[in-house]
mmCIF file of C-alpha atoms in Angstrom:
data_model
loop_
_atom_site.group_PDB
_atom_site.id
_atom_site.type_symbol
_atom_site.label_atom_id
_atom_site.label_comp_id
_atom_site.label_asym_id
_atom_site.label_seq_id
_atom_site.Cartn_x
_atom_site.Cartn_y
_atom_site.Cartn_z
ATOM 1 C CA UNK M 7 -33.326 -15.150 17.246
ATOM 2 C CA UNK M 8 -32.182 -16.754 13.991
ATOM 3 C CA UNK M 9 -30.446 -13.530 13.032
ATOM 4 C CA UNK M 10 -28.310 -14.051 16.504
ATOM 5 C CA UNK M 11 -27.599 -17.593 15.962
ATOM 6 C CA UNK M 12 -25.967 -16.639 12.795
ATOM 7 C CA UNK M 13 -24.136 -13.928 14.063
ATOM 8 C CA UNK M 14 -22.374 -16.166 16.809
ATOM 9 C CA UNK M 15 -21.676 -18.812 14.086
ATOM 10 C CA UNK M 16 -20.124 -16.025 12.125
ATOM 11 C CA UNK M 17 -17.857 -14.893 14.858
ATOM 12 C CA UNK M 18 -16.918 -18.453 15.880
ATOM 13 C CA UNK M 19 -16.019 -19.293 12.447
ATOM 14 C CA UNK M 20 -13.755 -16.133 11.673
ATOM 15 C CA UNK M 21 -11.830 -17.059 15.306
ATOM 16 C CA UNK M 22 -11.006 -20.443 13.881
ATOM 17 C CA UNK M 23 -10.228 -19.491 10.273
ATOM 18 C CA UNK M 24 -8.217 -16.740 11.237
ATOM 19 C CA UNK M 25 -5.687 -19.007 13.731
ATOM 20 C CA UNK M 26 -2.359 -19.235 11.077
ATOM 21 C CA UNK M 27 -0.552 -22.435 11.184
ATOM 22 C CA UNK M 28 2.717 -20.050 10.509
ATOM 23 C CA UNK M 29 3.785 -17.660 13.095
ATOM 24 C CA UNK M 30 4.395 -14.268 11.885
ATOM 25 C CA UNK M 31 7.807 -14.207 10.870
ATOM 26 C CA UNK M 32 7.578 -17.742 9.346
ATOM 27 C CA UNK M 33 5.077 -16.361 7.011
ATOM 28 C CA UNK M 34 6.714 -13.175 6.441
ATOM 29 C CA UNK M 35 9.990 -15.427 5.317
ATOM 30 C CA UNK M 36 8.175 -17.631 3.322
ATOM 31 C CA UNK M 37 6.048 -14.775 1.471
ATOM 32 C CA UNK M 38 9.600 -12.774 0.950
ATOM 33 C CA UNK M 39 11.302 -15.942 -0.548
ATOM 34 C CA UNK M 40 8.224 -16.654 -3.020
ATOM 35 C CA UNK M 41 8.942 -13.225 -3.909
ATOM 36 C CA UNK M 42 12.694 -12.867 -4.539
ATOM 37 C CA UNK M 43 11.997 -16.646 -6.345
ATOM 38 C CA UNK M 44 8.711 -14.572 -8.945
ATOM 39 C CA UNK M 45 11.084 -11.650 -9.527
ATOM 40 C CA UNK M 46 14.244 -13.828 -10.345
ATOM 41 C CA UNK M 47 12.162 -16.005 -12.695
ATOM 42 C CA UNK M 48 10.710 -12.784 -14.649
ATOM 43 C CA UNK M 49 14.402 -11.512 -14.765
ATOM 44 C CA UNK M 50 15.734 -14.450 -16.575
ATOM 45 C CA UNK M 51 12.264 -14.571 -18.467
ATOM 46 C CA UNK M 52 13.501 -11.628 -20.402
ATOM 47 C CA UNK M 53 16.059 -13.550 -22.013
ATOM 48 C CA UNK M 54 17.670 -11.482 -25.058
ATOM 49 C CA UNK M 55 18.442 -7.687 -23.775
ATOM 50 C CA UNK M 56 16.820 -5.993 -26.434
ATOM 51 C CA UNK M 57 17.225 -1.399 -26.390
ATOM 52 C CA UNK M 58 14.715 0.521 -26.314
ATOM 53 C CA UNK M 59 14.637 4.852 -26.454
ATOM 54 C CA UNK M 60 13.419 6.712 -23.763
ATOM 55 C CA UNK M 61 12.448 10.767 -24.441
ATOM 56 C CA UNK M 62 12.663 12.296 -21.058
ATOM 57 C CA UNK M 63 10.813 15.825 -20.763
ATOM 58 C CA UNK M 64 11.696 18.108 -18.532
ATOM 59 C CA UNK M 65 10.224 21.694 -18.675
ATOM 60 C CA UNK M 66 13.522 22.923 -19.667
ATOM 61 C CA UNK M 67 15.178 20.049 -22.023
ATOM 62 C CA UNK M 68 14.087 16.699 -24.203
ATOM 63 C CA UNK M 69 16.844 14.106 -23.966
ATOM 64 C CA UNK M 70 16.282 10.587 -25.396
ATOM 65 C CA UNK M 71 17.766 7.785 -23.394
ATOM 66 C CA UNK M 72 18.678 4.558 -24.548
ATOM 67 C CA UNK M 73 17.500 1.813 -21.879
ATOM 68 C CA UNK M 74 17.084 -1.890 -21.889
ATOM 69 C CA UNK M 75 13.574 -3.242 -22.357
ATOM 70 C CA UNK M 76 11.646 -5.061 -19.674
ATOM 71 C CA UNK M 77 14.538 -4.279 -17.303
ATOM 72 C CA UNK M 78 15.618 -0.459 -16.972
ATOM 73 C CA UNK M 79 12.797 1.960 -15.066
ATOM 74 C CA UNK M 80 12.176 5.638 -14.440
ATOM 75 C CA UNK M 81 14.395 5.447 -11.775
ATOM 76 C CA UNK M 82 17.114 4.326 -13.820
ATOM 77 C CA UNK M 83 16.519 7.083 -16.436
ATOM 78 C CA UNK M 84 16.315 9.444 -13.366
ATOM 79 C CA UNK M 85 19.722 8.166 -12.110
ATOM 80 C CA UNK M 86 21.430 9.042 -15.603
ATOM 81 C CA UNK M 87 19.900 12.122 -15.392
ATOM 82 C CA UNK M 88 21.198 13.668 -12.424
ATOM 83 C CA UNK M 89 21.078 12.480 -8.612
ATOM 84 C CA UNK M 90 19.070 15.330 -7.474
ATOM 85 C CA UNK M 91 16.200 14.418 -9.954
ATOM 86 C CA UNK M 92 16.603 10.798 -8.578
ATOM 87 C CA UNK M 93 15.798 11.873 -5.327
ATOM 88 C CA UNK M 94 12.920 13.975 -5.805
ATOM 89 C CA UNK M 95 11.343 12.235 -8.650
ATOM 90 C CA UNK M 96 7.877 10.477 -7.012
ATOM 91 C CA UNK M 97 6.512 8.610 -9.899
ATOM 92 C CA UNK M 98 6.234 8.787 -13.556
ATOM 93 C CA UNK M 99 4.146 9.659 -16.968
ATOM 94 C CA UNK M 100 5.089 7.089 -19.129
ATOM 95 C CA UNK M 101 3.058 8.366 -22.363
ATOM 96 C CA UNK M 102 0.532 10.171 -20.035
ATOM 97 C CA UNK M 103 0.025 7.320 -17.731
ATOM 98 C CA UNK M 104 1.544 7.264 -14.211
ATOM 99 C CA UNK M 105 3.691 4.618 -13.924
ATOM 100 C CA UNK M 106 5.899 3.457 -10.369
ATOM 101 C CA UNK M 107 9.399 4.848 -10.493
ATOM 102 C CA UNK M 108 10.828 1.103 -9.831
ATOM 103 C CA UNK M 109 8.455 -0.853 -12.348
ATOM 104 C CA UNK M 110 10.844 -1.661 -15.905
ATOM 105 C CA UNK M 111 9.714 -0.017 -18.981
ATOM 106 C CA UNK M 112 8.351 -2.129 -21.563
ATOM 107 C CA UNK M 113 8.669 0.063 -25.125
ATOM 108 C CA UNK M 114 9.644 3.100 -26.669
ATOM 109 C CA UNK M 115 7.922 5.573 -24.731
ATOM 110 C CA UNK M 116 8.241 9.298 -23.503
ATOM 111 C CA UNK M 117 8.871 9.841 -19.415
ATOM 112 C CA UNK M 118 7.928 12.854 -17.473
ATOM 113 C CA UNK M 119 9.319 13.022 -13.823
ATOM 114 C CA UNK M 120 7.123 14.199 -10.982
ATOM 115 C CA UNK M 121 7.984 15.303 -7.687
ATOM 116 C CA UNK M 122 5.845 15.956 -4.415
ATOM 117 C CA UNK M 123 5.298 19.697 -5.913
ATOM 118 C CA UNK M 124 4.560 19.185 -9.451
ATOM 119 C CA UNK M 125 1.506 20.574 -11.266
ATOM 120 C CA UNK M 126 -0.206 17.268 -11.970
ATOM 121 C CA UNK M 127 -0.449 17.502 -8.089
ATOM 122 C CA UNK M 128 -3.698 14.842 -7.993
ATOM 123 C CA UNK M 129 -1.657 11.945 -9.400
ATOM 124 C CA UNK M 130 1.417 12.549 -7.402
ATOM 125 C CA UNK M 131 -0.924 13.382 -4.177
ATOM 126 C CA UNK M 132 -3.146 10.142 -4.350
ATOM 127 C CA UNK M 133 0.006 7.978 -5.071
ATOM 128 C CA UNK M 134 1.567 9.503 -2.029
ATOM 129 C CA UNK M 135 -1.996 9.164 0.471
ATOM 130 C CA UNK M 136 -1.377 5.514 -1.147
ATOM 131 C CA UNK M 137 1.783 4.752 -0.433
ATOM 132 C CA UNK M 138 1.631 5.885 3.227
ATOM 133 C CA UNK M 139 -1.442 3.643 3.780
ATOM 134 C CA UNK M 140 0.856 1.038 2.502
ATOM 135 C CA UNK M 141 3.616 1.543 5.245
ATOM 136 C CA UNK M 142 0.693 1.725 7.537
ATOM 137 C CA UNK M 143 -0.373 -1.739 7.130
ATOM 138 C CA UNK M 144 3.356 -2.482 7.346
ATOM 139 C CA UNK M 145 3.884 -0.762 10.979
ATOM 140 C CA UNK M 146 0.668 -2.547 12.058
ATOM 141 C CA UNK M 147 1.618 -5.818 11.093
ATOM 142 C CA UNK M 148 4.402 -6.042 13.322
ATOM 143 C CA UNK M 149 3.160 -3.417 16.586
ATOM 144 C CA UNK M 150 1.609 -6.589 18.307
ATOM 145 C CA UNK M 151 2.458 -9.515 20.433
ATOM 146 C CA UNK M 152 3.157 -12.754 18.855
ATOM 147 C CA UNK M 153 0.078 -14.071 21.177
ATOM 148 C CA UNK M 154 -2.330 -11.438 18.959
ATOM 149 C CA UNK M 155 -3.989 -12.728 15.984
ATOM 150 C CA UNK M 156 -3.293 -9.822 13.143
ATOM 151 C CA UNK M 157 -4.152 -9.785 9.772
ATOM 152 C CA UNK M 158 -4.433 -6.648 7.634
ATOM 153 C CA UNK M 159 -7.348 -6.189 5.779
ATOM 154 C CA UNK M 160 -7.151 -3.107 3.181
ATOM 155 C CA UNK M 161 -6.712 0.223 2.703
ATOM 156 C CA UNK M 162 -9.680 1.759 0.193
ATOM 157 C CA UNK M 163 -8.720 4.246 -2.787
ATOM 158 C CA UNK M 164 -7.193 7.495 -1.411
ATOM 159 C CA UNK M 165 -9.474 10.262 -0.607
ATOM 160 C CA UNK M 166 -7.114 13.376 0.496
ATOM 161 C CA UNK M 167 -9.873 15.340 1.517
ATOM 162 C CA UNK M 168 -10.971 13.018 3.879
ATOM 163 C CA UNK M 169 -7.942 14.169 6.119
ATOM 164 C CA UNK M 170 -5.980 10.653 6.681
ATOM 165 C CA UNK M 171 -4.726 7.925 5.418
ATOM 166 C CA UNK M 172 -5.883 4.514 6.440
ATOM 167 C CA UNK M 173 -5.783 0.668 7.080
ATOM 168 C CA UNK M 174 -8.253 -1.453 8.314
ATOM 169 C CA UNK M 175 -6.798 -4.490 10.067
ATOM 170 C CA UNK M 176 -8.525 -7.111 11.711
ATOM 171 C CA UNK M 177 -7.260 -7.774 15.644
ATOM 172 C CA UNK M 178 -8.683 -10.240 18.143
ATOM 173 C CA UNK M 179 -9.272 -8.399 20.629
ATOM 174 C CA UNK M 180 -12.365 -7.230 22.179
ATOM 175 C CA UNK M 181 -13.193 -3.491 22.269
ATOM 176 C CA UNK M 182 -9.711 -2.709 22.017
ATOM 177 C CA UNK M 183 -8.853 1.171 22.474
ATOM 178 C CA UNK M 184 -4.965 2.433 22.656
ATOM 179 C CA UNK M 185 -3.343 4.430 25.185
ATOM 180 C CA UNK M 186 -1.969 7.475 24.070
ATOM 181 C CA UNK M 187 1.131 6.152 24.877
ATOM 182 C CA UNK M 188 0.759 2.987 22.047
ATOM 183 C CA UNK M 189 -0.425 5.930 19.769
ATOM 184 C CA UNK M 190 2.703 7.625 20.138
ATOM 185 C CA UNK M 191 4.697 4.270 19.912
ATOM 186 C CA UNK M 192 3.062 3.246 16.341
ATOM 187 C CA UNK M 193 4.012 7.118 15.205
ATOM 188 C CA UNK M 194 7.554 6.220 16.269
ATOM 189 C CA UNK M 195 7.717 3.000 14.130
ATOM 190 C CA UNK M 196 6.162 4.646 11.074
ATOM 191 C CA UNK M 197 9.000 7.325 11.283
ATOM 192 C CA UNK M 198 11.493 4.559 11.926
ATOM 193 C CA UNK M 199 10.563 3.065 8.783
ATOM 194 C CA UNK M 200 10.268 6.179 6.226
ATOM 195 C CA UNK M 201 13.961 6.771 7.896
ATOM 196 C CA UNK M 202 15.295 3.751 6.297
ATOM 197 C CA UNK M 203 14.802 5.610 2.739
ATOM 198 C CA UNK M 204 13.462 2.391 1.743
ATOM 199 C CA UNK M 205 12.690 1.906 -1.932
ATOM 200 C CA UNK M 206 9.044 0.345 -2.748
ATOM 201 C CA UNK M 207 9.151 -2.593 -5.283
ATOM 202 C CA UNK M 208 6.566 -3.581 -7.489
ATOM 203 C CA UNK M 209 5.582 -7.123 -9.088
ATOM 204 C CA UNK M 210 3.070 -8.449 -10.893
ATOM 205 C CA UNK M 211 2.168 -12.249 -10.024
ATOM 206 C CA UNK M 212 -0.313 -14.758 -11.175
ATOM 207 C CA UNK M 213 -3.515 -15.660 -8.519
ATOM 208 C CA UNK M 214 -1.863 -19.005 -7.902
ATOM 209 C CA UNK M 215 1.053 -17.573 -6.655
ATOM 210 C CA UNK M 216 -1.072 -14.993 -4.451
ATOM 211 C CA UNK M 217 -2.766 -17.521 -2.769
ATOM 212 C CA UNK M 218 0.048 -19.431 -2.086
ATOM 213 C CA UNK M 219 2.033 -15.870 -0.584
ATOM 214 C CA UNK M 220 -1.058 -15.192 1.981
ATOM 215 C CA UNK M 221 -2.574 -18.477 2.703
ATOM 216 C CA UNK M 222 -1.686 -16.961 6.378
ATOM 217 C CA UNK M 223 -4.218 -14.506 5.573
ATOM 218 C CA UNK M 224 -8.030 -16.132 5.262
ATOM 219 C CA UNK M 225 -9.010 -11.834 4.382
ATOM 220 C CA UNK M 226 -6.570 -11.771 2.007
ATOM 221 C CA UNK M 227 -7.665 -15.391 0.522
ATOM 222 C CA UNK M 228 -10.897 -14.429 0.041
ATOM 223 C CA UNK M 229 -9.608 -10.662 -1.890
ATOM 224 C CA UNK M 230 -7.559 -12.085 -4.065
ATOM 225 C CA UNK M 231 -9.619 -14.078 -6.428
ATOM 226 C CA UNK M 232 -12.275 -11.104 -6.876
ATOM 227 C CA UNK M 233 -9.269 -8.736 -7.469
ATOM 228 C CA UNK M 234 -7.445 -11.509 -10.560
ATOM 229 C CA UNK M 235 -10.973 -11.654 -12.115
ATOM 230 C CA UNK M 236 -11.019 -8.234 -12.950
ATOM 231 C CA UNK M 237 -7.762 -8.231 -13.877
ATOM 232 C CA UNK M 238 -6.616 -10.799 -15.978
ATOM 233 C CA UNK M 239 -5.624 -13.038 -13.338
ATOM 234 C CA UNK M 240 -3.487 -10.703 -12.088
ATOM 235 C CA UNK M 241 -2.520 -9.381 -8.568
ATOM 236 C CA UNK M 242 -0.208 -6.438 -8.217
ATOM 237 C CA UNK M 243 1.727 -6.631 -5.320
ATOM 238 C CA UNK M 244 4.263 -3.785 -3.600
ATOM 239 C CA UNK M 245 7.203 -4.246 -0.814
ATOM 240 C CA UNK M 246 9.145 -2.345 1.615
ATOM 241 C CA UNK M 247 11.667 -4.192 3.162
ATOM 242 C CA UNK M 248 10.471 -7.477 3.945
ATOM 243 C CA UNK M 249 6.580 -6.314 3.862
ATOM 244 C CA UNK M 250 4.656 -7.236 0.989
ATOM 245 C CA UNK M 251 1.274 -5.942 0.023
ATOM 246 C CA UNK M 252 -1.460 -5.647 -2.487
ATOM 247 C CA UNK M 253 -2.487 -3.135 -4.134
ATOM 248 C CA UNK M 254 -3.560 -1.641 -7.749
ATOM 249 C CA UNK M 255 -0.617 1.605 -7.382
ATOM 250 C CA UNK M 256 0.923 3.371 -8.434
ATOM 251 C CA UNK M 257 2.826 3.978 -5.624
ATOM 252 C CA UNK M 258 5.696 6.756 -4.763
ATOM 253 C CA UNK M 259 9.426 5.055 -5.133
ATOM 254 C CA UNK M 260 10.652 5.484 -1.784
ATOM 255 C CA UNK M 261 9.737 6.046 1.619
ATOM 256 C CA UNK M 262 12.239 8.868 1.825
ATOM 257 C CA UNK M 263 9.773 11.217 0.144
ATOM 258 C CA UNK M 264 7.301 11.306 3.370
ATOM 259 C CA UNK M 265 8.235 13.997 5.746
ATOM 260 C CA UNK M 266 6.704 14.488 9.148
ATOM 261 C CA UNK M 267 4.212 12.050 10.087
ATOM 262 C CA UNK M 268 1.354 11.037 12.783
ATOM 263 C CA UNK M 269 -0.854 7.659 13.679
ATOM 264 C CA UNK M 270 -3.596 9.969 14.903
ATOM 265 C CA UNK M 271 -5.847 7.505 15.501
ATOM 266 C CA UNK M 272 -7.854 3.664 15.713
ATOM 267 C CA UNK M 273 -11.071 3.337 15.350
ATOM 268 C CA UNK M 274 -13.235 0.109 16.029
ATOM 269 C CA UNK M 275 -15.179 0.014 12.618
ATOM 270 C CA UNK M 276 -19.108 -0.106 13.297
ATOM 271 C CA UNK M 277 -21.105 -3.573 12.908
ATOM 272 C CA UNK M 278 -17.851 -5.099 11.743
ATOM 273 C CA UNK M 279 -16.043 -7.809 14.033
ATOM 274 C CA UNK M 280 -13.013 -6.731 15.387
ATOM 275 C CA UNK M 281 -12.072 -4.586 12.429
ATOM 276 C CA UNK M 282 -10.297 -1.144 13.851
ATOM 277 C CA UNK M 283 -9.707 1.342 11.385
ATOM 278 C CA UNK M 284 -6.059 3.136 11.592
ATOM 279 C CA UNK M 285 -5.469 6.563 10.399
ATOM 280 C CA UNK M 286 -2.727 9.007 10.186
ATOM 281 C CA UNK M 287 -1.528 12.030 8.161
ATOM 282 C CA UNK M 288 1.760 12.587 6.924
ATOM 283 C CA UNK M 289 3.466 15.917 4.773
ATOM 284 C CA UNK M 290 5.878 15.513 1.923
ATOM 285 C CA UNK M 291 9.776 15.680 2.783
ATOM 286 C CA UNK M 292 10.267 19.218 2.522
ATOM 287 C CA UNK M 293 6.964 21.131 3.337
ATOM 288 C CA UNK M 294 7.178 22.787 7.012
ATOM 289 C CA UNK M 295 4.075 23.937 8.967
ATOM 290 C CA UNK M 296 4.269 25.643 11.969
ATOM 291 C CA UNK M 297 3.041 23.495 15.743
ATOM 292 C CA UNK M 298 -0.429 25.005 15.507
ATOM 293 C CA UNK M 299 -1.068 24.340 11.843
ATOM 294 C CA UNK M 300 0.463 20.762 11.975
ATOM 295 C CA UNK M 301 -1.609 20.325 15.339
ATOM 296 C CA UNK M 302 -5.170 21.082 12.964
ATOM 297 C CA UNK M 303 -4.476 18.746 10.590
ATOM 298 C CA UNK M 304 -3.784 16.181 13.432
ATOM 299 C CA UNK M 305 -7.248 16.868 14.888
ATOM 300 C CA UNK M 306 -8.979 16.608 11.769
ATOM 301 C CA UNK M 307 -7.278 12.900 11.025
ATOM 302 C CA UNK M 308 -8.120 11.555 14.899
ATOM 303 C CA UNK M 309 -11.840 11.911 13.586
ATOM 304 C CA UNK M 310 -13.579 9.160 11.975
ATOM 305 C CA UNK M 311 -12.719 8.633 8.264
ATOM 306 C CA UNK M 312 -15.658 6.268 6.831
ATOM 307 C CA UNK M 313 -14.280 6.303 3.384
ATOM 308 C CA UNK M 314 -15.438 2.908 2.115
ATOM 309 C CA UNK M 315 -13.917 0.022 1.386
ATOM 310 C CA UNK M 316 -13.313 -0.794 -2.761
ATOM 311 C CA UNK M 317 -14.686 -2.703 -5.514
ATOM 312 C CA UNK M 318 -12.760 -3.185 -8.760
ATOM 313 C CA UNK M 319 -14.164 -2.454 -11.911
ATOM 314 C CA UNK M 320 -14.292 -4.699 -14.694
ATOM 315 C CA UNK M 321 -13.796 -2.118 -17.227
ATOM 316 C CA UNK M 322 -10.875 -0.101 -16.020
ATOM 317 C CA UNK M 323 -9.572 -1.906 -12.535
ATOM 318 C CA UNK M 324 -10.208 1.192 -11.035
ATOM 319 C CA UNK M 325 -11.789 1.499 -7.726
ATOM 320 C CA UNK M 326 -15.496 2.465 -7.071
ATOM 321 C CA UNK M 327 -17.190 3.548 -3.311
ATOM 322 C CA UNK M 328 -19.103 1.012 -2.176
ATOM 323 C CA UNK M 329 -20.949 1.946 1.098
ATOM 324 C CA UNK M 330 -20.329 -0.353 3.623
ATOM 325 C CA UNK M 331 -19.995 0.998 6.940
ATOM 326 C CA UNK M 332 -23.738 2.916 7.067
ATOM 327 C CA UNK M 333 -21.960 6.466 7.127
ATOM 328 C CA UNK M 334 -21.640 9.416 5.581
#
């Protein structure tokens, strides 16, 4: 009986807390302007353009690359090498660490360029399953009704094998299962969006500032302070457009490089109050399958994916399972 009575208080609780005094485009404008505001202040931070050399390898050459500090990025360097590596390059080694094709370079380094089909195909796969669980959360967050209460809750560390990308997003509504018909609709946003050729940005802010971005957000509010403890008071966030996320990265550096896509589809996630589960699967731009092979890998991502939710580690800030929805 006690167990009940603590349940409801629960659920009455999260229904009040989660009622935003901003609508969601009012919060989306104010969370874009403390943005632009961060980013402008870090620019002019830099104060004194100082150079800095830049030895790109490519399997065939070694040019070094003079580049300003704090301000130029891979995809700069990938710009003055050629357009065609701009396009295909996904993310970076920046001295044998991946590093987002849009995030400045802060020292002499050496740069290695990876596309979709590179050899080091783990890094560039798991910041690709990333990124498209990032423009998840973005279609999501604007597929409702301004009279449904939506706030995204996270997407756990990419697991390819598990056969779909995913966000978990909190809705209030009751037992809610879409028509095949919203499926569809969501699959036509997502490749609305990836159409745009959008590039994804990358910041680094302090908790204050986070807090103040998604006070909107009571999940996110809660996140955020466990995430800057284990990372220096930190918070790393991305953007597409005018949706901005968190997350540790890297991420790929534009929404160009996804190729055919599906929302397969939303699960309500066990013993968890109206937390649904969305999951797709996407290819790289380039790689064709045939109907009937594209249709298997469809099937396999409308199943239940009950990869868990992460923790951050104190040692490395890199994510660890955590079982949390009873499955296996």
């Amino acid at each position: 009986m006690y167990q009940r009575c603590k349940s409801l208080c629960l659920t009455s609780n999260l229904q009040s807390r989660y009622k935003s005094i901003l609508s969601k485009i009012e919060a989306k404008e104010r969370r874009n302007l403390l943005f632009e505001e961060e980013k402008k202040r870090q620019r002019t931070a830099v104060g004194r353009i100082e150079k800095i050399e830049v030895k790109y390898l490519s399997p065939v050459e070694e040019v070094t690359l003079i580049m300003n500090k704090c301000i130029s990025t891979p995809m700069d360097c990938a710009k003055h090498i050629s357009e065609g590596v701009s396009k295909v390059s996904a993310i970076a080694m920046v001295d044998g660490s991946p590093w987002d094709m849009n995030r400045p370079l802060l020292s002499n380094c050496e740069l290695k360029l990876l596309n979709l089909l590179s050899p080091e195909n783990k890094v560039v796969n798991t910041a690709f399953w990333r990124t498209c669980s990032f423009i998840l959360g973005a279609v999501v967050d604007i597929a409702f009704k301004q009279d449904v209460t939506v706030h995204l809750h996270s997407f756990p560390v990419p697991v390819i094998k598990s056969g779909s990308f995913i966000y978990d997003v909190y809705l209030d509504l009751a037992d809610w299962k879409p028509t095949d018909q919203e499926m569809r609709a969501l699959s036509a946003q997502y490749v609305k969006l990836i159409n745009k050729e959008l590039p994804i940005e990358r910041i680094e802010i302090s908790e204050n500032l986070a807090l103040e971005m998604f006070q909107d957000n009571p999940i996110k509010m809660t996140q955020i302070p466990n995430i800057a403890k284990t990372n220096n008071n930190k918070i790393i966030l991305y953007r597409i457009g005018d949706y901005i996320d968190i997350s540790k990265g890297p991420m790929v550096g534009n929404s160009s490089l996804i190729g055919r896509c599906t929302i397969a589809s939303v699960h309500k996630i066990p013993e968890k109050e109206n937390l649904y589960r969305f999951q797709g699967m996407a290819l790289p731009k380039g790689v064709i399958l045939n109907q009937y092979a594209y249709g298997l890998l469809e099937n396999r991502a409308r199943k239940f994916n009950d990869t868990t939710w992460p923790v951050f580690s104190e040692e490395n800030n890199e994510v660890e399972d955590t079982k949390v929805l009873g499955r296996n």
